[in-house]
mmCIF file of C-alpha atoms in Angstrom:
data_model
loop_
_atom_site.group_PDB
_atom_site.id
_atom_site.type_symbol
_atom_site.label_atom_id
_atom_site.label_comp_id
_atom_site.label_asym_id
_atom_site.label_seq_id
_atom_site.Cartn_x
_atom_site.Cartn_y
_atom_site.Cartn_z
ATOM 1 C CA MET A 20 -145.558 -95.589 -71.925
ATOM 2 C CA ARG A 21 -148.096 -98.639 -72.621
ATOM 3 C CA PRO A 22 -150.269 -100.203 -70.167
ATOM 4 C CA VAL A 23 -149.419 -103.300 -68.918
ATOM 5 C CA LYS A 24 -151.757 -105.967 -69.581
ATOM 6 C CA PRO A 25 -153.014 -107.738 -66.768
ATOM 7 C CA VAL A 26 -151.996 -111.624 -66.017
ATOM 8 C CA HIS A 27 -154.730 -112.468 -65.431
ATOM 9 C CA PRO A 28 -158.355 -111.764 -66.949
ATOM 10 C CA VAL A 29 -160.253 -108.499 -65.926
ATOM 11 C CA LEU A 30 -163.127 -108.913 -63.190
ATOM 12 C CA VAL A 31 -166.010 -106.720 -64.133
ATOM 13 C CA VAL A 32 -168.307 -106.678 -61.714
ATOM 14 C CA ILE A 33 -172.044 -106.457 -63.849
ATOM 15 C CA ALA A 34 -174.565 -104.285 -61.425
ATOM 16 C CA HIS A 35 -178.244 -103.144 -62.254
ATOM 17 C CA GLY A 36 -178.274 -99.697 -60.733
ATOM 18 C CA SER A 37 -180.097 -97.124 -59.239
ATOM 19 C CA ARG A 38 -181.721 -93.644 -59.130
ATOM 20 C CA ASP A 39 -180.839 -94.433 -55.393
ATOM 21 C CA ALA A 40 -178.213 -93.180 -55.202
ATOM 22 C CA ARG A 41 -176.719 -96.071 -51.717
ATOM 23 C CA HIS A 42 -177.120 -98.894 -54.526
ATOM 24 C CA ALA A 43 -173.694 -97.201 -56.383
ATOM 25 C CA ALA A 44 -172.085 -96.368 -53.067
ATOM 26 C CA THR A 45 -172.910 -99.492 -51.925
ATOM 27 C CA VAL A 46 -171.383 -101.643 -54.654
ATOM 28 C CA HIS A 47 -168.575 -99.735 -54.663
ATOM 29 C CA ALA A 48 -167.955 -100.548 -51.161
ATOM 30 C CA LEU A 49 -168.237 -104.262 -51.607
ATOM 31 C CA VAL A 50 -165.534 -103.964 -54.948
ATOM 32 C CA ARG A 51 -162.984 -102.394 -52.449
ATOM 33 C CA ARG A 52 -163.045 -105.456 -50.220
ATOM 34 C CA VAL A 53 -162.897 -107.403 -52.792
ATOM 35 C CA ARG A 54 -159.632 -105.883 -54.424
ATOM 36 C CA SER A 55 -158.665 -106.086 -51.026
ATOM 37 C CA LEU A 56 -159.141 -109.599 -50.649
ATOM 38 C CA ARG A 57 -156.607 -110.748 -54.211
ATOM 39 C CA PRO A 58 -154.633 -107.399 -54.626
ATOM 40 C CA GLY A 59 -153.606 -108.288 -57.698
ATOM 41 C CA LEU A 60 -156.604 -108.635 -59.402
ATOM 42 C CA ARG A 61 -157.863 -105.276 -61.760
ATOM 43 C CA VAL A 62 -161.792 -105.091 -60.989
ATOM 44 C CA GLU A 63 -163.825 -103.023 -62.548
ATOM 45 C CA ILE A 64 -167.496 -101.908 -62.063
ATOM 46 C CA GLY A 65 -170.343 -101.556 -65.036
ATOM 47 C CA PHE A 66 -173.815 -100.544 -64.159
ATOM 48 C CA LEU A 67 -176.999 -102.092 -66.547
ATOM 49 C CA ASP A 68 -179.219 -98.854 -66.003
ATOM 50 C CA PHE A 69 -178.780 -95.869 -64.478
ATOM 51 C CA ASN A 70 -175.716 -95.322 -62.929
ATOM 52 C CA ILE A 71 -172.141 -94.871 -64.217
ATOM 53 C CA PRO A 72 -169.941 -96.059 -66.458
ATOM 54 C CA SER A 73 -172.018 -97.951 -68.360
ATOM 55 C CA VAL A 74 -170.819 -101.801 -68.727
ATOM 56 C CA HIS A 75 -170.495 -101.368 -71.837
ATOM 57 C CA GLY A 76 -168.693 -98.439 -71.987
ATOM 58 C CA VAL A 77 -165.946 -100.011 -69.519
ATOM 59 C CA LEU A 78 -166.257 -103.151 -71.887
ATOM 60 C CA GLU A 79 -164.621 -100.175 -74.541
ATOM 61 C CA SER A 80 -162.279 -98.662 -72.636
ATOM 62 C CA LEU A 81 -160.862 -102.209 -71.619
ATOM 63 C CA ALA A 82 -160.468 -103.145 -75.005
ATOM 64 C CA ALA A 83 -159.075 -99.912 -76.356
ATOM 65 C CA GLU A 84 -156.068 -100.644 -73.577
ATOM 66 C CA GLY A 85 -155.362 -103.590 -75.052
ATOM 67 C CA VAL A 86 -157.097 -106.307 -72.341
ATOM 68 C CA ARG A 87 -158.156 -109.422 -74.271
ATOM 69 C CA ASP A 88 -159.692 -112.054 -71.472
ATOM 70 C CA VAL A 89 -162.813 -110.665 -69.135
ATOM 71 C CA VAL A 90 -164.665 -112.479 -66.258
ATOM 72 C CA ALA A 91 -168.047 -110.448 -66.702
ATOM 73 C CA LEU A 92 -169.865 -110.918 -63.204
ATOM 74 C CA PRO A 93 -173.495 -110.419 -62.806
ATOM 75 C CA LEU A 94 -173.708 -108.765 -58.901
ATOM 76 C CA LEU A 95 -177.418 -110.923 -58.616
ATOM 77 C CA LEU A 96 -178.560 -113.234 -55.748
ATOM 78 C CA THR A 97 -180.737 -115.357 -58.196
ATOM 79 C CA ARG A 98 -180.718 -117.077 -62.353
ATOM 80 C CA ALA A 99 -183.455 -114.770 -62.844
ATOM 81 C CA PHE A 100 -183.990 -112.372 -66.312
ATOM 82 C CA HIS A 101 -181.243 -109.979 -65.974
ATOM 83 C CA ALA A 102 -178.811 -112.829 -65.930
ATOM 84 C CA LYS A 103 -180.830 -115.185 -68.246
ATOM 85 C CA SER A 104 -181.135 -111.735 -70.574
ATOM 86 C CA ASP A 105 -179.968 -109.297 -70.159
ATOM 87 C CA ILE A 106 -176.678 -109.226 -69.684
ATOM 88 C CA PRO A 107 -175.706 -111.707 -72.347
ATOM 89 C CA ALA A 108 -177.763 -109.117 -74.391
ATOM 90 C CA VAL A 109 -175.205 -106.410 -73.682
ATOM 91 C CA LEU A 110 -171.890 -108.509 -73.785
ATOM 92 C CA ARG A 111 -172.256 -109.379 -77.019
ATOM 93 C CA ASP A 112 -172.455 -105.889 -78.116
ATOM 94 C CA ALA A 113 -168.918 -105.932 -76.591
ATOM 95 C CA PRO A 114 -165.814 -104.681 -78.511
ATOM 96 C CA PRO A 115 -164.885 -108.202 -80.571
ATOM 97 C CA GLN A 116 -161.258 -108.739 -79.581
ATOM 98 C CA LEU A 117 -162.410 -109.093 -76.184
ATOM 99 C CA ARG A 118 -162.742 -112.344 -74.789
ATOM 100 C CA ILE A 119 -165.705 -112.761 -71.816
ATOM 101 C CA ARG A 120 -166.287 -115.353 -69.993
ATOM 102 C CA GLN A 121 -169.964 -114.330 -68.239
ATOM 103 C CA ALA A 122 -169.998 -115.833 -64.611
ATOM 104 C CA ASP A 123 -172.358 -117.646 -62.516
ATOM 105 C CA VAL A 124 -174.334 -115.622 -60.471
ATOM 106 C CA LEU A 125 -173.807 -115.053 -56.835
ATOM 107 C CA GLY A 126 -176.416 -117.369 -55.318
ATOM 108 C CA PRO A 127 -176.740 -119.852 -53.699
ATOM 109 C CA SER A 128 -173.657 -119.975 -51.267
ATOM 110 C CA PRO A 129 -173.479 -121.566 -47.885
ATOM 111 C CA LEU A 130 -171.579 -118.283 -46.953
ATOM 112 C CA LEU A 131 -174.355 -115.704 -48.111
ATOM 113 C CA LEU A 132 -176.152 -118.042 -45.143
ATOM 114 C CA SER A 133 -172.816 -116.897 -43.153
ATOM 115 C CA ALA A 134 -173.752 -112.949 -44.062
ATOM 116 C CA LEU A 135 -177.490 -113.025 -43.785
ATOM 117 C CA GLU A 136 -176.647 -114.418 -40.125
ATOM 118 C CA ARG A 137 -173.710 -111.506 -39.487
ATOM 119 C CA ARG A 138 -176.184 -108.905 -40.375
ATOM 120 C CA LEU A 139 -178.779 -110.238 -38.020
ATOM 121 C CA TYR A 140 -176.153 -110.805 -35.280
ATOM 122 C CA GLU A 141 -174.989 -107.783 -35.713
ATOM 123 C CA ALA A 142 -179.163 -106.453 -35.229
ATOM 124 C CA GLY A 143 -179.005 -107.829 -31.912
ATOM 125 C CA LEU A 144 -179.804 -111.264 -32.444
ATOM 126 C CA GLY A 145 -177.276 -114.119 -30.439
ATOM 127 C CA PRO A 146 -176.694 -118.075 -31.657
ATOM 128 C CA ALA A 147 -178.244 -118.443 -28.185
ATOM 129 C CA ASP A 148 -181.712 -116.603 -30.340
ATOM 130 C CA LYS A 149 -181.782 -119.299 -32.850
ATOM 131 C CA SER A 150 -183.964 -121.580 -31.512
ATOM 132 C CA SER A 151 -186.721 -119.397 -30.073
ATOM 133 C CA THR A 152 -186.377 -116.592 -33.324
ATOM 134 C CA GLY A 153 -188.467 -116.875 -36.732
ATOM 135 C CA VAL A 154 -187.017 -115.226 -39.443
ATOM 136 C CA VAL A 155 -188.423 -113.525 -42.665
ATOM 137 C CA LEU A 156 -185.862 -114.531 -45.427
ATOM 138 C CA ALA A 157 -186.433 -111.468 -47.679
ATOM 139 C CA SER A 158 -185.408 -111.131 -51.299
ATOM 140 C CA ALA A 159 -186.158 -108.629 -54.062
ATOM 141 C CA GLY A 160 -188.755 -110.850 -55.612
ATOM 142 C CA SER A 161 -189.220 -112.038 -59.773
ATOM 143 C CA SER A 162 -190.965 -113.417 -61.967
ATOM 144 C CA ASP A 163 -189.032 -116.205 -62.739
ATOM 145 C CA PRO A 164 -190.133 -119.576 -61.179
ATOM 146 C CA GLU A 165 -186.472 -120.966 -61.332
ATOM 147 C CA ALA A 166 -185.364 -117.692 -58.516
ATOM 148 C CA ILE A 167 -188.309 -118.154 -56.546
ATOM 149 C CA ALA A 168 -187.736 -121.851 -56.448
ATOM 150 C CA VAL A 169 -184.546 -120.677 -55.466
ATOM 151 C CA ILE A 170 -185.456 -119.048 -52.330
ATOM 152 C CA ALA A 171 -187.760 -121.432 -50.849
ATOM 153 C CA GLU A 172 -185.093 -123.856 -50.865
ATOM 154 C CA ILE A 173 -182.625 -121.698 -49.025
ATOM 155 C CA ALA A 174 -185.253 -120.664 -46.401
ATOM 156 C CA ARG A 175 -185.513 -124.460 -45.815
ATOM 157 C CA GLU A 176 -182.356 -124.952 -45.988
ATOM 158 C CA TRP A 177 -181.457 -122.270 -43.699
ATOM 159 C CA ARG A 178 -184.243 -123.632 -41.075
ATOM 160 C CA HIS A 179 -181.790 -126.466 -40.444
ATOM 161 C CA THR A 180 -178.957 -124.159 -38.997
ATOM 162 C CA GLY A 181 -181.371 -124.144 -35.617
ATOM 163 C CA TRP A 182 -183.484 -121.165 -36.268
ATOM 164 C CA CYS A 183 -187.011 -121.900 -34.786
ATOM 165 C CA ALA A 184 -188.352 -121.567 -38.190
ATOM 166 C CA VAL A 185 -187.459 -119.256 -41.359
ATOM 167 C CA ARG A 186 -189.627 -118.173 -44.613
ATOM 168 C CA PRO A 187 -189.593 -116.592 -47.626
ATOM 169 C CA ALA A 188 -191.551 -113.312 -49.000
ATOM 170 C CA PHE A 189 -190.778 -110.742 -51.470
ATOM 171 C CA ALA A 190 -190.324 -107.795 -52.267
ATOM 172 C CA SER A 191 -192.524 -107.834 -55.525
ATOM 173 C CA ALA A 192 -194.030 -110.295 -58.092
ATOM 174 C CA SER A 193 -194.171 -112.762 -56.024
ATOM 175 C CA LEU A 194 -195.525 -113.587 -52.963
ATOM 176 C CA PRO A 195 -195.802 -113.377 -49.407
ATOM 177 C CA ARG A 196 -194.977 -110.249 -48.749
ATOM 178 C CA THR A 197 -192.417 -109.830 -45.754
ATOM 179 C CA GLU A 198 -195.563 -108.038 -43.783
ATOM 180 C CA ASP A 199 -197.338 -111.322 -43.745
ATOM 181 C CA ALA A 200 -194.475 -113.582 -43.011
ATOM 182 C CA VAL A 201 -193.839 -112.276 -40.270
ATOM 183 C CA ARG A 202 -197.740 -112.458 -38.994
ATOM 184 C CA GLU A 203 -197.496 -116.017 -40.253
ATOM 185 C CA LEU A 204 -194.417 -116.534 -38.100
ATOM 186 C CA ARG A 205 -195.689 -114.823 -35.413
ATOM 187 C CA ALA A 206 -199.217 -117.510 -35.576
ATOM 188 C CA LEU A 207 -196.008 -120.302 -35.279
ATOM 189 C CA GLY A 208 -195.717 -119.148 -32.208
ATOM 190 C CA CYS A 209 -192.098 -117.963 -32.377
ATOM 191 C CA ALA A 210 -191.035 -115.907 -29.666
ATOM 192 C CA ARG A 211 -189.850 -113.273 -31.907
ATOM 193 C CA VAL A 212 -189.640 -112.491 -35.501
ATOM 194 C CA ALA A 213 -186.599 -111.200 -37.516
ATOM 195 C CA VAL A 214 -186.341 -110.048 -41.111
ATOM 196 C CA ALA A 215 -183.646 -111.039 -42.782
ATOM 197 C CA PRO A 216 -182.834 -108.566 -46.631
ATOM 198 C CA TYR A 217 -181.762 -111.292 -49.168
ATOM 199 C CA VAL A 218 -180.239 -108.463 -51.423
ATOM 200 C CA LEU A 219 -177.381 -106.720 -51.867
ATOM 201 C CA ALA A 220 -178.045 -103.067 -52.034
ATOM 202 C CA PRO A 221 -180.550 -100.480 -50.260
ATOM 203 C CA GLY A 222 -183.364 -99.296 -52.603
ATOM 204 C CA PHE A 223 -187.001 -98.805 -53.919
ATOM 205 C CA LEU A 224 -187.546 -102.285 -52.945
ATOM 206 C CA PRO A 225 -185.112 -103.231 -49.547
ATOM 207 C CA ASP A 226 -187.196 -99.762 -48.584
ATOM 208 C CA ARG A 227 -190.487 -101.996 -48.935
ATOM 209 C CA ILE A 228 -188.844 -104.724 -47.073
ATOM 210 C CA ALA A 229 -188.431 -102.512 -44.451
ATOM 211 C CA ARG A 230 -191.775 -101.213 -44.356
ATOM 212 C CA GLY A 231 -193.337 -104.701 -44.071
ATOM 213 C CA ALA A 232 -190.766 -105.417 -41.123
ATOM 214 C CA GLY A 233 -192.592 -103.022 -39.425
ATOM 215 C CA GLU A 234 -194.383 -105.374 -37.109
ATOM 216 C CA ALA A 235 -190.890 -107.885 -37.015
ATOM 217 C CA ASP A 236 -188.753 -107.747 -33.507
ATOM 218 C CA VAL A 237 -185.256 -107.136 -35.724
ATOM 219 C CA LEU A 238 -184.536 -105.871 -39.444
ATOM 220 C CA ALA A 239 -181.470 -106.682 -40.477
ATOM 221 C CA GLY A 240 -179.060 -104.488 -42.880
ATOM 222 C CA VAL A 241 -178.862 -105.814 -46.164
ATOM 223 C CA LEU A 242 -175.871 -108.301 -47.388
ATOM 224 C CA GLY A 243 -173.749 -104.851 -48.713
ATOM 225 C CA PRO A 244 -169.858 -105.456 -48.627
ATOM 226 C CA ALA A 245 -169.147 -108.590 -45.865
ATOM 227 C CA PRO A 246 -166.698 -110.382 -46.002
ATOM 228 C CA GLU A 247 -168.840 -113.406 -47.286
ATOM 229 C CA VAL A 248 -170.585 -111.950 -49.992
ATOM 230 C CA ALA A 249 -167.316 -110.694 -51.744
ATOM 231 C CA ARG A 250 -165.496 -114.064 -51.098
ATOM 232 C CA VAL A 251 -168.307 -114.887 -52.821
ATOM 233 C CA LEU A 252 -167.852 -112.896 -55.852
ATOM 234 C CA LEU A 253 -163.825 -114.227 -56.366
ATOM 235 C CA GLU A 254 -165.210 -118.143 -56.220
ATOM 236 C CA ARG A 255 -167.644 -117.400 -59.346
ATOM 237 C CA TYR A 256 -164.902 -115.746 -60.446
ATOM 238 C CA ASP A 257 -162.313 -118.623 -60.086
ATOM 239 C CA GLU A 258 -164.693 -120.609 -61.604
ATOM 240 C CA ALA A 259 -165.548 -118.749 -64.061
ATOM 241 C CA ARG A 260 -161.983 -118.201 -65.380
ATOM 242 C CA MET A 261 -160.757 -122.125 -64.789
ATOM 243 C CA PRO A 262 -160.575 -123.365 -68.299
ATOM 244 C CA LEU A 263 -163.407 -125.732 -69.039
ATOM 245 C CA PRO A 264 -162.623 -129.838 -69.347
ATOM 246 C CA ALA A 265 -161.244 -130.850 -72.572
ATOM 247 C CA ALA A 266 -164.668 -133.337 -74.238
ATOM 248 C CA LEU A 267 -164.538 -136.937 -74.033
ATOM 249 C CA GLY A 268 -162.431 -138.837 -76.908
ATOM 250 C CA ALA A 269 -160.944 -135.155 -77.853
#
C-alpha cells in the first residue's frame, strides 16, 4: 500500500543538535507539543549536527515517500549564522523533487516573552514581584550584529511590561556576561535579580548561563516545550506556507 501524501506541507523542524542528551530530549518534547496542538500536521525533526536523524536524511526519506511540499523551520531564536548560511546550504542539497520553503526563525515574538515570564513564575516569582525585580535576559550569544541588536531590543521591550529593569547578557561571542548583568542590576538597586535564559534547550551554553546566575535570586528554566513556543512554531509554519502575493501589475 502506497503511503498517503499529506494534504499540507510537512513541517521539518531543524534543530542544531548537541552532545548533551538533554538537548535532543527537549526538542522532541517541543515537537510532541506542536503535534498535540495540530494533530493533522505531519512534523519531523532533523538535526544539523551530533544527533540523528540529520536534516539531509529526513529530506531524503520524505522524497522517497513521495512527499513534495515541505516547510523547513529553523529552531532558532535569532537570525544569525545558522539561519543565514548553514540551513540554506543544507536545503540547497535537498532532493530536487521537494518544494521547500524556509520559515523564519522563532524570535522575536510576544509569545516568547510570555514563555519567558512563564518560566520565571514557575521558578518562584509572581506578577506582584515585577516592579521590584531586575531581569537578565541571557541568550547564547552571537557574532552577528543583527542578532545582538534583536536581543537588546527584546530587553528594552520587556522592560516596558513592568519589570524594575531588564538587561541583556550573552554566554558567548558578545558581552556582557550573565554574572556582569546580575551585578549591574544589583547596583541599580533592584530588590531581587532573576535570570531568564533565552534559549530553547539545555546544553553547554545554557549551563554557562546557569553558572553566571550564581549571585541571582532566581534562575528560570530554558524555554523548552512551553506551549507558547509551540504556538510560535505553528505561526511560522503558517506564514511560510501562505502563497506569495502576486506581483503588482501581474
